[in-house]
Amino acid sequence: MRTFLESIIIKKCLKNLLIRSGAAFLFVSCAGNKLEKQIDFALNRGVNQYSYMMKKLPENRYPKTYFADKQKFETSKSDWWCCGFYPGILIYLDESAKKPVFEKEIDRVFQDLKKEQFNKTTHDLGFMMFCSFGNANRLNPSPEYAEILMNSAKSLTSRFDEKVGCIKSWDAKDDSYLVIIDNMMNLELLFWASEYSGDKSYYDIAVTHANTTLKNHFRPDFSSYHVINYNSKTGEIKQKKTAQGYADESAWARGQAWGLYGYIVM
């Protein structure tokens, strides 16, 4: 799914490069034109694929994965952490197209997704709401979008604990307070909320979470742990481990990318 987003970013950067590079323009123009054609092809193919896929989606369901060998299309409800990617990609595709084609589908999805603004059971509201409503508000700012995003930020900060210094990622039945490196990707929502509302507390929570993560999630070689298990009563570290990587002391590639992106945003 990220291929289309990357293509859009590359296309914009490429155009800026060709415009600004002066004498270098002649050198790269042929390669640039070829690359632009490839990007346009990928984007057009994306529009076609998503146009087909949206017709196959059941009501109030979100694309999750496809099993080609079984020709089975798996979907999710709106509370799944990737639910914001589908409308977000539709917005990016419309933004890059000469004529928007997904406006009705985006509006339809938003009517279902907006209830997640009050979801206090997940740390992934940045993925869910900023990829979707955040991009919509970026292109067409509106009080409705802003209200949804502010409520989402409030829900996210409800999972912050000053004693630990982090936003809780996963709930636990015992005194465990689980924080994963992925959570760095959700802090951008809080920066937006602080800038929009003028309330610095959102900014402070994001920075505190990032500083605590920087202190405890990274090894001397700068690779990161996936999960840090804090004691919810004392804030002390109970365990450093992985949930999706190869081993507790291995560097999980996707988590390393989450952290890299998150700290660039910081």
Coordinates of C-alpha atoms in Angstrom, one line a residue, residues 181-185 213 218 224 253-266:
I181 CA 8.7 1.2 19.1
D182 CA 5.8 1.4 16.6
N183 CA 4.2 4.0 18.8
M184 CA 6.7 6.6 17.5
M185 CA 4.6 6.7 14.4
T213 CA 11.7 5.6 24.2
F218 CA 17.8 1.5 21.8
S224 CA 15.9 -1.0 18.8
A253 CA 13.4 -4.3 10.5
R254 CA 9.9 -2.9 10.4
G255 CA 10.3 -1.6 14.0
Q256 CA 13.6 0.0 13.2
A257 CA 11.9 1.8 10.3
W258 CA 9.0 2.9 12.7
G259 CA 11.6 4.5 15.0
L260 CA 13.6 6.1 12.2
Y261 CA 10.5 7.8 10.7
G262 CA 9.2 8.7 14.2
Y263 CA 12.4 10.5 15.2
I264 CA 12.7 12.3 11.9
V265 CA 9.2 13.7 12.7
M266 CA 10.4 14.6 16.2

